[in-house]
Short mmCIF file of C-alpha atoms and ligand atoms in Angstrom, two decimals:
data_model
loop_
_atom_site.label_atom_id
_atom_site.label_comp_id
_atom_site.label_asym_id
_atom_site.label_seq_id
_atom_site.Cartn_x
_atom_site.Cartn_y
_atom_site.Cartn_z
CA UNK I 816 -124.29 39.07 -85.21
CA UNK I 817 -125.74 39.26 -88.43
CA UNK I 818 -126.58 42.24 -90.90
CA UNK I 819 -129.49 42.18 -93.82
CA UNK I 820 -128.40 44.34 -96.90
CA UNK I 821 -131.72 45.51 -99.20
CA UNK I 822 -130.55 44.82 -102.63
CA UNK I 823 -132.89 46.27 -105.09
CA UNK I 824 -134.08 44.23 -107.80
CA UNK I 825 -130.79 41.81 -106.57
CA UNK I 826 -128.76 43.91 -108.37
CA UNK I 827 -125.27 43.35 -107.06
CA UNK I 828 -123.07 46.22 -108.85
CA UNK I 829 -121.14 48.95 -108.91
CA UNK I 830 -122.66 52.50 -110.20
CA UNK I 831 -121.84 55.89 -109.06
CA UNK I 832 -121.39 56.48 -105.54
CA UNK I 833 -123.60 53.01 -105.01
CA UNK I 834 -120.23 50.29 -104.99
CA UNK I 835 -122.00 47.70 -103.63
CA UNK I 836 -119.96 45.02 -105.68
CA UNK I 837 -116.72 46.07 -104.22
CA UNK I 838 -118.33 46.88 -100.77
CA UNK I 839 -119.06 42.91 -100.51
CA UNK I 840 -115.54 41.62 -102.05
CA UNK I 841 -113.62 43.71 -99.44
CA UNK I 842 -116.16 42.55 -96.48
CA UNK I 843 -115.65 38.81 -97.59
CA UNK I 844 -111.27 39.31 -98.39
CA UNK I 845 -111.06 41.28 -95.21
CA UNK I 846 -113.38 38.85 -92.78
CA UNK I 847 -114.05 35.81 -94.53
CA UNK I 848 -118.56 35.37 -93.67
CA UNK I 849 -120.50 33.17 -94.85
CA UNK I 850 -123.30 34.51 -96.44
CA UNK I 851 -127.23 33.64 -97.26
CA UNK I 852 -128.97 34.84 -100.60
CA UNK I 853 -133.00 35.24 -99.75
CA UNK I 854 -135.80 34.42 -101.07
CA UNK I 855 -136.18 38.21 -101.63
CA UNK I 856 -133.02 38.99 -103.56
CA UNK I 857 -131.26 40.42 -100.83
CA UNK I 858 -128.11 39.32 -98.43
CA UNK I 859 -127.63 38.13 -95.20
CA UNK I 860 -123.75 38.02 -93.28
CA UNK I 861 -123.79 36.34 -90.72
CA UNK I 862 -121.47 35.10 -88.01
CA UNK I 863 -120.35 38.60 -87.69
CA UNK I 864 -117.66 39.05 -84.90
CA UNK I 865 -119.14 41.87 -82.48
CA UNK I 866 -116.10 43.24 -82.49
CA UNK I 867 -116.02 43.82 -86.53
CA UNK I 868 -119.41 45.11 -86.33
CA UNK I 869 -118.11 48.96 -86.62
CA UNK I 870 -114.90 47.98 -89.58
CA UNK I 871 -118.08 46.49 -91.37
CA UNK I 872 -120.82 49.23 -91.28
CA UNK I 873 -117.41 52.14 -92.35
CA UNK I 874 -117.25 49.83 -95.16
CA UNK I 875 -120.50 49.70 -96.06
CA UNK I 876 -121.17 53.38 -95.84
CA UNK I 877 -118.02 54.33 -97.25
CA UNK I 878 -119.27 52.65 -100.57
CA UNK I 879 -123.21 54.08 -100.36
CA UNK I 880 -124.65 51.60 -98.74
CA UNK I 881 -127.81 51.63 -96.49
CA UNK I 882 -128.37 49.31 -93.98
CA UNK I 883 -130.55 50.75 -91.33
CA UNK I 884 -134.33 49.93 -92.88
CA UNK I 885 -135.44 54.11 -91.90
CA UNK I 886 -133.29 55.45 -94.81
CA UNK I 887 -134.88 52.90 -97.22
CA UNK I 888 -138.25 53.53 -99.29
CA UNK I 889 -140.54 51.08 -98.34
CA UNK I 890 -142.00 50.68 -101.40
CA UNK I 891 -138.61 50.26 -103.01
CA UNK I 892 -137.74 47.38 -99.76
CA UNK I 893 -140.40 45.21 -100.52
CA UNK I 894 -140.72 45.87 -104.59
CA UNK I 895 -138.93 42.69 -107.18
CA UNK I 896 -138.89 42.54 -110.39
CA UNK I 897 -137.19 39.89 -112.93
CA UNK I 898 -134.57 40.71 -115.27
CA UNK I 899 -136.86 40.77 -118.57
CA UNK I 900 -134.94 42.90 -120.60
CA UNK I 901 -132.39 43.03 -122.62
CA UNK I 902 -131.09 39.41 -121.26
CA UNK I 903 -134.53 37.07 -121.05
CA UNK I 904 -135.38 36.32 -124.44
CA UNK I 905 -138.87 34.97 -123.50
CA UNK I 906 -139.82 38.93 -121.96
CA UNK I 907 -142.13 40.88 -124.12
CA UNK I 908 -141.44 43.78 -122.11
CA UNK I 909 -139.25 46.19 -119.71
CA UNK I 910 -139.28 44.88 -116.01
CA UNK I 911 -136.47 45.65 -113.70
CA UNK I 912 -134.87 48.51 -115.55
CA UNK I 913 -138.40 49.94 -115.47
CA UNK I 914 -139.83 49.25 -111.88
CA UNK I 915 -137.29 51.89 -110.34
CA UNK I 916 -139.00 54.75 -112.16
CA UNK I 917 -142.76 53.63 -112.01
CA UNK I 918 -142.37 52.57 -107.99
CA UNK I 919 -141.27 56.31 -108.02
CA UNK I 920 -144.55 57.58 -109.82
CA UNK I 921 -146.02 55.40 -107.50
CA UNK I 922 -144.79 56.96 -104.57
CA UNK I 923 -145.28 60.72 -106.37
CA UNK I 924 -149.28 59.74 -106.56
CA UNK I 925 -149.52 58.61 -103.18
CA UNK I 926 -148.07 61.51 -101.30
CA UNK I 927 -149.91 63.32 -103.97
CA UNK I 928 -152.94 61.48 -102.21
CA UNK I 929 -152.22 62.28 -98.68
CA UNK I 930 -150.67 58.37 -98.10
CA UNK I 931 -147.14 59.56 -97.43
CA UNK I 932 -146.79 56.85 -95.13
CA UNK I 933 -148.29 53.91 -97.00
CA UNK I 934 -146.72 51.47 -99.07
CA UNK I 935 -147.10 48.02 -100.38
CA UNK I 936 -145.55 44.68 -101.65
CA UNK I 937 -145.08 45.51 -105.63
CA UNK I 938 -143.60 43.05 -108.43
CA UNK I 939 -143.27 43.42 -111.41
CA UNK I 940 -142.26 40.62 -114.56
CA UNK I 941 -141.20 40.97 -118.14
CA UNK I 942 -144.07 38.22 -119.27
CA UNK I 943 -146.58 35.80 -117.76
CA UNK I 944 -143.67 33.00 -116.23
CA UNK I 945 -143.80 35.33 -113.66
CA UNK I 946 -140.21 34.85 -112.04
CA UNK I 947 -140.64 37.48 -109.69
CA UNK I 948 -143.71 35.94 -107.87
CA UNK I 949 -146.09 38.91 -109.13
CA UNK I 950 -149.15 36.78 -108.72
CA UNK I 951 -148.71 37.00 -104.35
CA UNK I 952 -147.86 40.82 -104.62
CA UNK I 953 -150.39 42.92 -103.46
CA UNK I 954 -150.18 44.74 -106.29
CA UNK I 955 -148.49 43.36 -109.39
CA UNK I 956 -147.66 43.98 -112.87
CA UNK I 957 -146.92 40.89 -115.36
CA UNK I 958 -145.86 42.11 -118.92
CA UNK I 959 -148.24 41.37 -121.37
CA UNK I 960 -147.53 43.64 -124.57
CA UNK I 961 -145.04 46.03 -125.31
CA UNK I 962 -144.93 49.12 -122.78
CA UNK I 963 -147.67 47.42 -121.28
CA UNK I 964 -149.06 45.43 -117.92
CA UNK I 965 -151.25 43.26 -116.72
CA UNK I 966 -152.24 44.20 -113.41
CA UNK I 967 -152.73 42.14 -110.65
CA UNK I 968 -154.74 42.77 -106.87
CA UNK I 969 -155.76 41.75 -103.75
CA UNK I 970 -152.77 39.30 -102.57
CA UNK I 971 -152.28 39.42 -98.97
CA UNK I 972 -149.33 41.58 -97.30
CA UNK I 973 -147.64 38.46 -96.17
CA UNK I 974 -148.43 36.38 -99.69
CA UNK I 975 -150.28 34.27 -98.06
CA UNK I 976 -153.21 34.80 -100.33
CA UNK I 977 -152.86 34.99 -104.32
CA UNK I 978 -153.75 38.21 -106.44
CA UNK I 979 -156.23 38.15 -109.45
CA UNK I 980 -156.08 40.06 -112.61
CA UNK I 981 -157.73 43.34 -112.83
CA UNK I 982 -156.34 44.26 -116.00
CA UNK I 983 -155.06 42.52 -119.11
CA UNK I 984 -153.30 45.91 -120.75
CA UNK I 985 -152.60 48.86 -118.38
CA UNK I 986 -149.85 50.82 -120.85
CA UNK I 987 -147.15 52.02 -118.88
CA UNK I 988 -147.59 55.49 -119.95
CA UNK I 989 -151.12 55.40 -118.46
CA UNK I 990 -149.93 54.54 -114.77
CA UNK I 991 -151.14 57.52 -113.14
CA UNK I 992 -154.26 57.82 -113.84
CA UNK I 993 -155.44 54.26 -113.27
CA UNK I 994 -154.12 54.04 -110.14
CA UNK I 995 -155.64 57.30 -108.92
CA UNK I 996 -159.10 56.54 -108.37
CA UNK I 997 -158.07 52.84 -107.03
CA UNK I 998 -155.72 55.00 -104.68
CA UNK I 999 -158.42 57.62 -103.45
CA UNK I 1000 -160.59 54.98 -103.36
CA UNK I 1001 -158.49 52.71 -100.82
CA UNK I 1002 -157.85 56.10 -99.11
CA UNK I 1003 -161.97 57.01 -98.50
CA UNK I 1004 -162.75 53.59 -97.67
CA UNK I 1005 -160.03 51.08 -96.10
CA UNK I 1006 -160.65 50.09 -92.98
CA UNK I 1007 -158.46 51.55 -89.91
CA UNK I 1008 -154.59 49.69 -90.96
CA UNK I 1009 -156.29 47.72 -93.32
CA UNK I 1010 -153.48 47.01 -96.37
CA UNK I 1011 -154.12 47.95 -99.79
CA UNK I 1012 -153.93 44.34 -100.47
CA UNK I 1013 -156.80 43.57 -98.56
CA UNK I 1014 -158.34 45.93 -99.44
CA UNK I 1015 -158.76 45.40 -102.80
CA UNK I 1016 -159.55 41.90 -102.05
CA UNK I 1017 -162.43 43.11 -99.68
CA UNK I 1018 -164.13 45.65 -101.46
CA UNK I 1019 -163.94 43.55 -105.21
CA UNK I 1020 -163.05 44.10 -108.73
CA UNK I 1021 -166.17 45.02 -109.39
CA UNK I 1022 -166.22 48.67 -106.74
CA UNK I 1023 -163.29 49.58 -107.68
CA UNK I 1024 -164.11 49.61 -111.34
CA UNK I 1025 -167.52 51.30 -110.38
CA UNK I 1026 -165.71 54.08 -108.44
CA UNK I 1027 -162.89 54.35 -110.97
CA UNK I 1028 -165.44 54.70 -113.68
CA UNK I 1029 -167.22 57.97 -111.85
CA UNK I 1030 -164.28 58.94 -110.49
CA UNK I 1031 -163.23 62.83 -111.57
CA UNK I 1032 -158.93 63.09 -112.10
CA UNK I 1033 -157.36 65.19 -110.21
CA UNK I 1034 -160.21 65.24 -107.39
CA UNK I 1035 -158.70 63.47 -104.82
CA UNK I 1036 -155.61 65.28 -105.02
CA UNK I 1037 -154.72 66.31 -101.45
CA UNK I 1038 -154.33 70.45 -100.86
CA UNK I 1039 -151.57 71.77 -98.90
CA UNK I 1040 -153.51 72.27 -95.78
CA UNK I 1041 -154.19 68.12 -95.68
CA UNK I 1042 -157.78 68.36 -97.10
CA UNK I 1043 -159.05 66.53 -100.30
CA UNK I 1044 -160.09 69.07 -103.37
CA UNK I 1045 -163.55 70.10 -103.65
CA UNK I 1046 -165.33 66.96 -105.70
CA UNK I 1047 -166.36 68.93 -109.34
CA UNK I 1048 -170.10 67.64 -110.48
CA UNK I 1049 -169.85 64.18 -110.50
CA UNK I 1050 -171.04 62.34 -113.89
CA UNK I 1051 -172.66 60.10 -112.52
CA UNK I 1052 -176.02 61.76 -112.05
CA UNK I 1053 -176.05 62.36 -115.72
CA UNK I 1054 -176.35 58.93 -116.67
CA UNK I 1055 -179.52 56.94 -117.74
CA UNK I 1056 -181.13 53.72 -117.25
CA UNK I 1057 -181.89 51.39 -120.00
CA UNK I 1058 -182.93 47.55 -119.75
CA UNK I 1059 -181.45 44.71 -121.70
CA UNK I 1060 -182.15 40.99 -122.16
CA UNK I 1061 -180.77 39.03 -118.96
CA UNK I 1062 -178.54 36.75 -121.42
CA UNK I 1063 -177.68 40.19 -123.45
CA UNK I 1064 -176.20 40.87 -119.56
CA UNK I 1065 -174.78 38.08 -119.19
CA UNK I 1066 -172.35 38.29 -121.68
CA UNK I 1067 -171.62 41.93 -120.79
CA UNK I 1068 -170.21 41.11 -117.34
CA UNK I 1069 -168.18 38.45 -119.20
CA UNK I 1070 -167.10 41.17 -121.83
CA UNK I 1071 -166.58 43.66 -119.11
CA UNK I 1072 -164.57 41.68 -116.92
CA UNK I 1073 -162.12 40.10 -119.35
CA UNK I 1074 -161.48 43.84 -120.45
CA UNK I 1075 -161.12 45.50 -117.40
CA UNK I 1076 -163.99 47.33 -117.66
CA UNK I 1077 -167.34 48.63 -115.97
CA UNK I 1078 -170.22 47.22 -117.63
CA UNK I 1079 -171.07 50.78 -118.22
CA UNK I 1080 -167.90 51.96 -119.82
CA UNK I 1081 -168.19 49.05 -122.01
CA UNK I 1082 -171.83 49.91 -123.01
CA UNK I 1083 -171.79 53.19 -123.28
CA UNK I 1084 -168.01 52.47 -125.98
CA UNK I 1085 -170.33 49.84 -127.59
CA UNK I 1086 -173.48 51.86 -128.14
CA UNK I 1087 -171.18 55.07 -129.36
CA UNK I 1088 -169.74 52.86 -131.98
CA UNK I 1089 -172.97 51.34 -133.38
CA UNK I 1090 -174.94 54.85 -133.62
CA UNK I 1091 -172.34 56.65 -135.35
S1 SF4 X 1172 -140.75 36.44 -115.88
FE1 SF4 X 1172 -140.48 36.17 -118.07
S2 SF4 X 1172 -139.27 37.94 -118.70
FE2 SF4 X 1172 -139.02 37.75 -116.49
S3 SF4 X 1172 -137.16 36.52 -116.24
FE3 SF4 X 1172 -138.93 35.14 -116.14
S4 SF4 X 1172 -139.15 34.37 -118.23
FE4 SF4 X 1172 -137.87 36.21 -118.33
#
């Protein structure tokens, strides 16, 4: 037999009623496995004796372990992140003490949302080396200031397919609301199982920064009785037309995109500064 034992963030240790550490020096003094690190930070045993198979899980449980996959988040299963700080010199920010807590807003907003049962492959780094493999998550954050992401979309649930930036700066602090709209968004218009993954790599950067930009907070928000909030006036019929040079355009987009932006955002912040 074998067993697989979810280590988050590969964090062998002992805190609290979570004794992991110890839990794997009796298994190994008391039965002598071999056992396989993965690719994933977490452990296999294997050549498990059927007849230890009972000694084993009492152990396991006894130090506040879980090993059958139902009583683990899924968004906590599949979520890495590298050590960053305090013992990588080279991070310019928080990564795996920080992941626990914003996978938890994460899953807050989305049963906020009505996805109670959705979840995704997140990573998270400390800076661009990316030793956590952010850039095949489906959604992933590289640290790129202080308190502060880059955000990455659209890799494939299996990694098969690489993300691309959406964001150079998302600040931590900010993490709800930028991921609501994306989240409604994926909600109103994913395609029956599709993953948010592919979604985002379906639809483009440049809808979802179009719906985020007319998006109202708090409008999606799911009621008790399972229906999405009334929508409030939307802004968008408020807005004008104006034309501008096609090479005037041009370097919008450019602008736009290396910021994160709508083209609209960015020229309605740019013509608010200049008539002031
Ligand atoms: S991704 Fe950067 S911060 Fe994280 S462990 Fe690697 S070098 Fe350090």
């Amino acid at each position: 037999l074998f067993l697989g034992i979810s280590i988050e963030n590969g964090r062998v240790k002992d805190e609290g009623n979570f004794q992991l550490k110890t839990a794997l020096r009796k298994i190994i003094e008391k039965f002598a496995l071999p056992m396989r690190l993965t690719a994933n930070h977490n452990i296999i045993l294997y050549e498990i004796d059927p007849t230890h198979q009972q000694a084993l899980n009492q152990i396991l449980e006894q130090h506040g372990i879980q090993v059958t996959p139902e009583g683990i988040e899924p968004l906590v299963r599949y979520s890495m992140a590298c050590p960053a700080l305090p013992t990588c010199g080279l991070a310019v920010t928080e990564s795996e003490r920080a992941l626990p807590g914003m996978v938890e807003r994460i899953r807050l907003l989305l049963d906020k949302l009505g996805l109670e049962k959705e979840y995704f492959v997140i990573r998270m780094t400390g800076c661009p080396n990316g030793c956590a493999r952010p850039y095949i998550a489906e959604l992933g954050f590289v640290g790129s200031a202080p308190k502060a992401y880059q955000v990455w979309l659209g890799a494939s649930p299996d990694q098969t397919r690489l993300s691309r930036p959406y964001v150079q700066k998302m600040p931590e602090s900010e993490l709800e609301s930028f991921f609501e709209p994306i989240f409604v968004q994926f909600r109103e218009e994913r395609k029956p199982e599709e993953s948010f993954g592919d979604f985002c790599d379906r639809i483009g950067f440049d809808a979802l920064r179009e719906f985020s930009a007319n998006y109202e907070l708090g409008s999606g928000i799911v009621n008790p009785n399972g229906k999405p909030a009334a929508k409030k006036s939307s802004t968008a019929k408020n807005r004008r037309r104006i034309s501008i040079p096609e090479e005037v355009h041009a370097r919008l987009k450019q602008a736009a995109a290396d910021q994160g932006k709508t083209m609209t955002q960015l020229a309605a912040e740019a013509l608010e500064a200049y008539l002031l």
